[in-house]
Amino acid sequence: MDWVSASIISILLLWLGVTVVNATTAGSELLSKRMGPLHTLVPKWNFFSPYPGRYDYHLVYRDRYVDGSVTNWQQVSGINRSPGPFRWIWNPHLYRSKALFDIAENLSTNASQQYANTSDADAIEEGGGLELRSVDLGHLELSVLYLTLLRYVTRREHSPLSESTQFLILQHSRVSDRYEPLFLSHFHELER
């Protein structure tokens, strides 16, 4: 092996070692002190976030008929699929699932910030169960996130008797196998 090849291999191995060290918090701080602004040139690939996702999100909707009755909640199909053995190789629903995850996280964060001091924002405990209450969503109803979900739900096939629809984002924990409501919309009229 000539000296050029040996030099290139040495530089790449050193770069790999510095990248591995930079993946840890302590290593990143040490490199930042030693390298100064050059520290930003070293890749930082964290394979596991400090706060990994612990929930799956499900989008459900229900319709209100012209007579005022309300249907049962129905899950929007085509977003979540149960994990399979080859999901890491072939997962065509990954982008829809990731989009729902991002929307749910952002909507719930924005809603909790907007209504941090408002008791109307919370679901109330009555008779051992949760009663969902819709609150004034203010600017959230005009956000791109909200309107994206609303459009996705209203484009589903609905009964000819349906006059309006409402969606709900459910948070599911695999550990406790519980579904909890995260974000509830108002009823919105369907276009005919």
PDB file of C-alpha atoms in Angstrom:
ATOM      1  CA  MET A   1       0.000   0.000   0.000  1.00  0.00           C
ATOM      2  CA  ASP A   2       1.419   3.380  -0.950  1.00  0.00           C
ATOM      3  CA  TRP A   3       1.522   6.382   1.368  1.00  0.00           C
ATOM      4  CA  VAL A   4      -1.399   8.153  -0.380  1.00  0.00           C
ATOM      5  CA  SER A   5      -3.786   5.232   0.199  1.00  0.00           C
ATOM      6  CA  ALA A   6      -2.600   4.843   3.794  1.00  0.00           C
ATOM      7  CA  SER A   7      -3.140   8.580   4.401  1.00  0.00           C
ATOM      8  CA  ILE A   8      -6.664   8.525   2.964  1.00  0.00           C
ATOM      9  CA  ILE A   9      -7.615   5.455   5.016  1.00  0.00           C
ATOM     10  CA  SER A  10      -6.168   7.068   8.163  1.00  0.00           C
ATOM     11  CA  ILE A  11      -8.094  10.299   7.590  1.00  0.00           C
ATOM     12  CA  LEU A  12     -11.354   8.413   6.988  1.00  0.00           C
ATOM     13  CA  LEU A  13     -10.871   6.268  10.118  1.00  0.00           C
ATOM     14  CA  LEU A  14     -10.122   9.397  12.160  1.00  0.00           C
ATOM     15  CA  TRP A  15     -13.240  11.071  10.707  1.00  0.00           C
ATOM     16  CA  LEU A  16     -15.333   8.007  11.604  1.00  0.00           C
ATOM     17  CA  GLY A  17     -13.959   8.024  15.164  1.00  0.00           C
ATOM     18  CA  VAL A  18     -14.684  11.739  15.620  1.00  0.00           C
ATOM     19  CA  THR A  19     -18.217  11.200  14.256  1.00  0.00           C
ATOM     20  CA  VAL A  20     -18.839   8.386  16.770  1.00  0.00           C
ATOM     21  CA  VAL A  21     -17.561  10.556  19.626  1.00  0.00           C
ATOM     22  CA  ASN A  22     -19.766  13.449  18.432  1.00  0.00           C
ATOM     23  CA  ALA A  23     -22.881  11.249  18.703  1.00  0.00           C
ATOM     24  CA  THR A  24     -22.760  11.401  22.508  1.00  0.00           C
ATOM     25  CA  THR A  25     -23.567  14.521  24.496  1.00  0.00           C
ATOM     26  CA  ALA A  26     -20.301  14.479  26.457  1.00  0.00           C
ATOM     27  CA  GLY A  27     -18.267  13.793  23.310  1.00  0.00           C
ATOM     28  CA  SER A  28     -20.007  16.577  21.432  1.00  0.00           C
ATOM     29  CA  GLU A  29     -19.232  19.064  24.214  1.00  0.00           C
ATOM     30  CA  LEU A  30     -15.583  17.934  24.304  1.00  0.00           C
ATOM     31  CA  LEU A  31     -15.206  18.286  20.528  1.00  0.00           C
ATOM     32  CA  SER A  32     -16.861  21.688  20.645  1.00  0.00           C
ATOM     33  CA  LYS A  33     -14.267  22.894  23.174  1.00  0.00           C
ATOM     34  CA  ARG A  34     -11.329  21.379  21.274  1.00  0.00           C
ATOM     35  CA  MET A  35     -12.318  22.180  17.698  1.00  0.00           C
ATOM     36  CA  GLY A  36     -14.183  25.463  18.122  1.00  0.00           C
ATOM     37  CA  PRO A  37     -16.301  26.423  15.083  1.00  0.00           C
ATOM     38  CA  LEU A  38     -14.865  23.500  13.073  1.00  0.00           C
ATOM     39  CA  HIS A  39     -16.957  21.260  15.338  1.00  0.00           C
ATOM     40  CA  THR A  40     -20.007  22.020  13.161  1.00  0.00           C
ATOM     41  CA  LEU A  41     -18.357  20.205  10.230  1.00  0.00           C
ATOM     42  CA  VAL A  42     -18.436  16.879  12.069  1.00  0.00           C
ATOM     43  CA  PRO A  43     -21.649  14.928  11.397  1.00  0.00           C
ATOM     44  CA  LYS A  44     -23.885  14.215  14.359  1.00  0.00           C
ATOM     45  CA  TRP A  45     -25.988  11.143  13.737  1.00  0.00           C
ATOM     46  CA  ASN A  46     -28.110  10.185  16.693  1.00  0.00           C
ATOM     47  CA  PHE A  47     -29.881   6.950  15.949  1.00  0.00           C
ATOM     48  CA  PHE A  48     -31.889   7.134  19.137  1.00  0.00           C
ATOM     49  CA  SER A  49     -33.369  10.421  20.215  1.00  0.00           C
ATOM     50  CA  PRO A  50     -33.217  11.441  23.873  1.00  0.00           C
ATOM     51  CA  TYR A  51     -37.033  11.407  23.802  1.00  0.00           C
ATOM     52  CA  PRO A  52     -38.057   8.572  21.487  1.00  0.00           C
ATOM     53  CA  GLY A  53     -41.627   8.335  20.250  1.00  0.00           C
ATOM     54  CA  ARG A  54     -43.721   6.358  22.696  1.00  0.00           C
ATOM     55  CA  TYR A  55     -47.085   6.656  20.983  1.00  0.00           C
ATOM     56  CA  ASP A  56     -48.794   5.835  17.737  1.00  0.00           C
ATOM     57  CA  TYR A  57     -51.448   8.184  16.436  1.00  0.00           C
ATOM     58  CA  HIS A  58     -54.726   7.229  14.799  1.00  0.00           C
ATOM     59  CA  LEU A  59     -57.068   9.490  12.876  1.00  0.00           C
ATOM     60  CA  VAL A  60     -60.775   8.734  13.307  1.00  0.00           C
ATOM     61  CA  TYR A  61     -63.868  10.584  12.164  1.00  0.00           C
ATOM     62  CA  ARG A  62     -67.607  10.549  12.580  1.00  0.00           C
ATOM     63  CA  ASP A  63     -70.480  12.112  10.691  1.00  0.00           C
ATOM     64  CA  ARG A  64     -73.581  13.940  11.805  1.00  0.00           C
ATOM     65  CA  TYR A  65     -76.669  13.144   9.758  1.00  0.00           C
ATOM     66  CA  VAL A  66     -79.308  15.640   8.690  1.00  0.00           C
ATOM     67  CA  ASP A  67     -81.603  14.348  11.462  1.00  0.00           C
ATOM     68  CA  GLY A  68     -78.959  15.244  14.111  1.00  0.00           C
ATOM     69  CA  SER A  69     -77.823  11.689  14.914  1.00  0.00           C
ATOM     70  CA  VAL A  70     -74.098  10.944  15.009  1.00  0.00           C
ATOM     71  CA  THR A  71     -72.323   7.862  13.603  1.00  0.00           C
ATOM     72  CA  ASN A  72     -69.743   5.755  15.418  1.00  0.00           C
ATOM     73  CA  TRP A  73     -66.091   6.713  15.084  1.00  0.00           C
ATOM     74  CA  GLN A  74     -64.396   5.208  12.014  1.00  0.00           C
ATOM     75  CA  GLN A  75     -60.644   4.951  11.540  1.00  0.00           C
ATOM     76  CA  VAL A  76     -59.250   6.585   8.420  1.00  0.00           C
ATOM     77  CA  SER A  77     -57.708   3.755   6.443  1.00  0.00           C
ATOM     78  CA  GLY A  78     -54.418   3.948   4.598  1.00  0.00           C
ATOM     79  CA  ILE A  79     -52.412   5.786   7.248  1.00  0.00           C
ATOM     80  CA  ASN A  80     -51.395   3.285   9.903  1.00  0.00           C
ATOM     81  CA  ARG A  81     -50.490  -0.284   9.193  1.00  0.00           C
ATOM     82  CA  SER A  82     -49.557  -2.815  11.813  1.00  0.00           C
ATOM     83  CA  PRO A  83     -45.836  -3.517  11.950  1.00  0.00           C
ATOM     84  CA  GLY A  84     -44.700  -6.411   9.824  1.00  0.00           C
ATOM     85  CA  PRO A  85     -41.404  -8.259   9.680  1.00  0.00           C
ATOM     86  CA  PHE A  86     -40.314  -6.441   6.499  1.00  0.00           C
ATOM     87  CA  ARG A  87     -41.561  -2.987   7.452  1.00  0.00           C
ATOM     88  CA  TRP A  88     -37.975  -1.722   7.630  1.00  0.00           C
ATOM     89  CA  ILE A  89     -37.455  -2.687   3.969  1.00  0.00           C
ATOM     90  CA  TRP A  90     -40.836  -1.932   2.389  1.00  0.00           C
ATOM     91  CA  ASN A  91     -43.176   0.540   4.034  1.00  0.00           C
ATOM     92  CA  PRO A  92     -45.193   2.539   1.504  1.00  0.00           C
ATOM     93  CA  HIS A  93     -47.357   4.050   4.281  1.00  0.00           C
ATOM     94  CA  LEU A  94     -44.380   5.498   6.131  1.00  0.00           C
ATOM     95  CA  TYR A  95     -44.867   9.049   4.838  1.00  0.00           C
ATOM     96  CA  ARG A  96     -48.572   9.178   5.706  1.00  0.00           C
ATOM     97  CA  SER A  97     -47.879   7.773   9.149  1.00  0.00           C
ATOM     98  CA  LYS A  98     -45.025  10.241   9.690  1.00  0.00           C
ATOM     99  CA  ALA A  99     -47.209  13.122   8.475  1.00  0.00           C
ATOM    100  CA  LEU A 100     -49.937  12.186  10.965  1.00  0.00           C
ATOM    101  CA  PHE A 101     -47.316  11.906  13.719  1.00  0.00           C
ATOM    102  CA  ASP A 102     -45.932  15.384  12.963  1.00  0.00           C
ATOM    103  CA  ILE A 103     -49.388  16.945  12.663  1.00  0.00           C
ATOM    104  CA  ALA A 104     -50.586  15.347  15.906  1.00  0.00           C
ATOM    105  CA  GLU A 105     -47.500  16.482  17.811  1.00  0.00           C
ATOM    106  CA  ASN A 106     -47.761  20.050  16.503  1.00  0.00           C
ATOM    107  CA  LEU A 107     -51.520  20.411  16.957  1.00  0.00           C
ATOM    108  CA  SER A 108     -51.433  19.058  20.497  1.00  0.00           C
ATOM    109  CA  THR A 109     -48.492  21.305  21.411  1.00  0.00           C
ATOM    110  CA  ASN A 110     -50.147  24.393  19.922  1.00  0.00           C
ATOM    111  CA  ALA A 111     -53.481  23.584  21.556  1.00  0.00           C
ATOM    112  CA  SER A 112     -51.922  23.009  24.965  1.00  0.00           C
ATOM    113  CA  GLN A 113     -49.977  26.290  24.719  1.00  0.00           C
ATOM    114  CA  GLN A 114     -53.058  28.197  23.619  1.00  0.00           C
ATOM    115  CA  TYR A 115     -55.259  26.786  26.381  1.00  0.00           C
ATOM    116  CA  ALA A 116     -52.757  26.283  29.184  1.00  0.00           C
ATOM    117  CA  ASN A 117     -54.812  28.389  31.589  1.00  0.00           C
ATOM    118  CA  THR A 118     -58.258  27.470  30.273  1.00  0.00           C
ATOM    119  CA  SER A 119     -60.261  24.720  31.929  1.00  0.00           C
ATOM    120  CA  ASP A 120     -62.416  24.347  28.790  1.00  0.00           C
ATOM    121  CA  ALA A 121     -59.464  22.830  26.940  1.00  0.00           C
ATOM    122  CA  ASP A 122     -59.463  19.711  29.071  1.00  0.00           C
ATOM    123  CA  ALA A 123     -61.579  16.631  28.844  1.00  0.00           C
ATOM    124  CA  ILE A 124     -63.597  16.351  32.038  1.00  0.00           C
ATOM    125  CA  GLU A 125     -64.079  13.290  34.166  1.00  0.00           C
ATOM    126  CA  GLU A 126     -67.719  12.362  34.636  1.00  0.00           C
ATOM    127  CA  GLY A 127     -69.050   9.047  35.827  1.00  0.00           C
ATOM    128  CA  GLY A 128     -65.760   7.217  35.428  1.00  0.00           C
ATOM    129  CA  GLY A 129     -65.310   8.117  31.748  1.00  0.00           C
ATOM    130  CA  LEU A 130     -63.926  10.973  29.763  1.00  0.00           C
ATOM    131  CA  GLU A 131     -66.344  13.350  28.129  1.00  0.00           C
ATOM    132  CA  LEU A 132     -64.821  15.139  25.177  1.00  0.00           C
ATOM    133  CA  ARG A 133     -65.625  18.799  24.913  1.00  0.00           C
ATOM    134  CA  SER A 134     -64.943  20.836  21.840  1.00  0.00           C
ATOM    135  CA  VAL A 135     -63.473  24.253  22.605  1.00  0.00           C
ATOM    136  CA  ASP A 136     -62.874  27.411  20.612  1.00  0.00           C
ATOM    137  CA  LEU A 137     -59.804  26.483  18.596  1.00  0.00           C
ATOM    138  CA  GLY A 138     -59.189  30.051  17.450  1.00  0.00           C
ATOM    139  CA  HIS A 139     -56.295  30.327  15.032  1.00  0.00           C
ATOM    140  CA  LEU A 140     -55.703  26.553  15.028  1.00  0.00           C
ATOM    141  CA  GLU A 141     -58.725  26.045  12.772  1.00  0.00           C
ATOM    142  CA  LEU A 142     -56.998  28.154  10.145  1.00  0.00           C
ATOM    143  CA  SER A 143     -53.623  26.441  10.455  1.00  0.00           C
ATOM    144  CA  VAL A 144     -52.261  24.372   7.601  1.00  0.00           C
ATOM    145  CA  LEU A 145     -52.065  21.335   9.895  1.00  0.00           C
ATOM    146  CA  TYR A 146     -55.729  21.471  10.864  1.00  0.00           C
ATOM    147  CA  LEU A 147     -56.889  22.185   7.313  1.00  0.00           C
ATOM    148  CA  THR A 148     -54.784  19.303   5.977  1.00  0.00           C
ATOM    149  CA  LEU A 149     -56.503  16.814   8.276  1.00  0.00           C
ATOM    150  CA  LEU A 150     -59.903  18.342   7.593  1.00  0.00           C
ATOM    151  CA  ARG A 151     -59.419  18.044   3.835  1.00  0.00           C
ATOM    152  CA  TYR A 152     -58.165  14.475   4.186  1.00  0.00           C
ATOM    153  CA  VAL A 153     -61.219  13.496   6.241  1.00  0.00           C
ATOM    154  CA  THR A 154     -63.791  15.333   4.116  1.00  0.00           C
ATOM    155  CA  ARG A 155     -62.452  13.647   0.966  1.00  0.00           C
ATOM    156  CA  ARG A 156     -63.368  10.234   2.398  1.00  0.00           C
ATOM    157  CA  GLU A 157     -66.549   8.579   1.254  1.00  0.00           C
ATOM    158  CA  HIS A 158     -69.493   9.724   3.394  1.00  0.00           C
ATOM    159  CA  SER A 159     -73.128   8.712   3.492  1.00  0.00           C
ATOM    160  CA  PRO A 160     -75.525  10.824   1.420  1.00  0.00           C
ATOM    161  CA  LEU A 161     -77.336  11.516   4.714  1.00  0.00           C
ATOM    162  CA  SER A 162     -74.237  13.095   6.276  1.00  0.00           C
ATOM    163  CA  GLU A 163     -74.294  16.871   6.618  1.00  0.00           C
ATOM    164  CA  SER A 164     -71.071  17.387   8.599  1.00  0.00           C
ATOM    165  CA  THR A 165     -68.017  15.532   9.848  1.00  0.00           C
ATOM    166  CA  GLN A 166     -65.679  15.718  12.846  1.00  0.00           C
ATOM    167  CA  PHE A 167     -62.221  14.215  13.333  1.00  0.00           C
ATOM    168  CA  LEU A 168     -60.305  13.076  16.383  1.00  0.00           C
ATOM    169  CA  ILE A 169     -56.649  12.179  16.805  1.00  0.00           C
ATOM    170  CA  LEU A 170     -56.156   9.276  19.195  1.00  0.00           C
ATOM    171  CA  GLN A 171     -52.895   8.567  20.970  1.00  0.00           C
ATOM    172  CA  HIS A 172     -52.132   4.873  21.444  1.00  0.00           C
ATOM    173  CA  SER A 173     -49.563   3.487  23.853  1.00  0.00           C
ATOM    174  CA  ARG A 174     -48.359  -0.018  23.032  1.00  0.00           C
ATOM    175  CA  VAL A 175     -47.084  -0.414  26.575  1.00  0.00           C
ATOM    176  CA  SER A 176     -50.461   0.083  28.271  1.00  0.00           C
ATOM    177  CA  ASP A 177     -52.546  -0.714  25.155  1.00  0.00           C
ATOM    178  CA  ARG A 178     -54.699   2.363  25.810  1.00  0.00           C
ATOM    179  CA  TYR A 179     -56.191   4.839  23.377  1.00  0.00           C
ATOM    180  CA  GLU A 180     -56.482   8.394  24.633  1.00  0.00           C
ATOM    181  CA  PRO A 181     -58.029  11.391  22.845  1.00  0.00           C
ATOM    182  CA  LEU A 182     -55.446  13.965  21.855  1.00  0.00           C
ATOM    183  CA  PHE A 183     -57.168  16.483  19.601  1.00  0.00           C
ATOM    184  CA  LEU A 184     -60.853  16.925  18.744  1.00  0.00           C
ATOM    185  CA  SER A 185     -62.106  19.096  15.899  1.00  0.00           C
ATOM    186  CA  HIS A 186     -65.433  20.842  15.512  1.00  0.00           C
ATOM    187  CA  PHE A 187     -68.077  19.520  13.144  1.00  0.00           C
ATOM    188  CA  HIS A 188     -67.544  20.860   9.635  1.00  0.00           C
ATOM    189  CA  GLU A 189     -70.110  20.859   6.845  1.00  0.00           C
ATOM    190  CA  LEU A 190     -69.519  18.501   3.947  1.00  0.00           C
ATOM    191  CA  GLU A 191     -69.552  19.820   0.415  1.00  0.00           C
ATOM    192  CA  ARG A 192     -72.079  18.231  -1.913  1.00  0.00           C
TER     193      ARG A 192
END
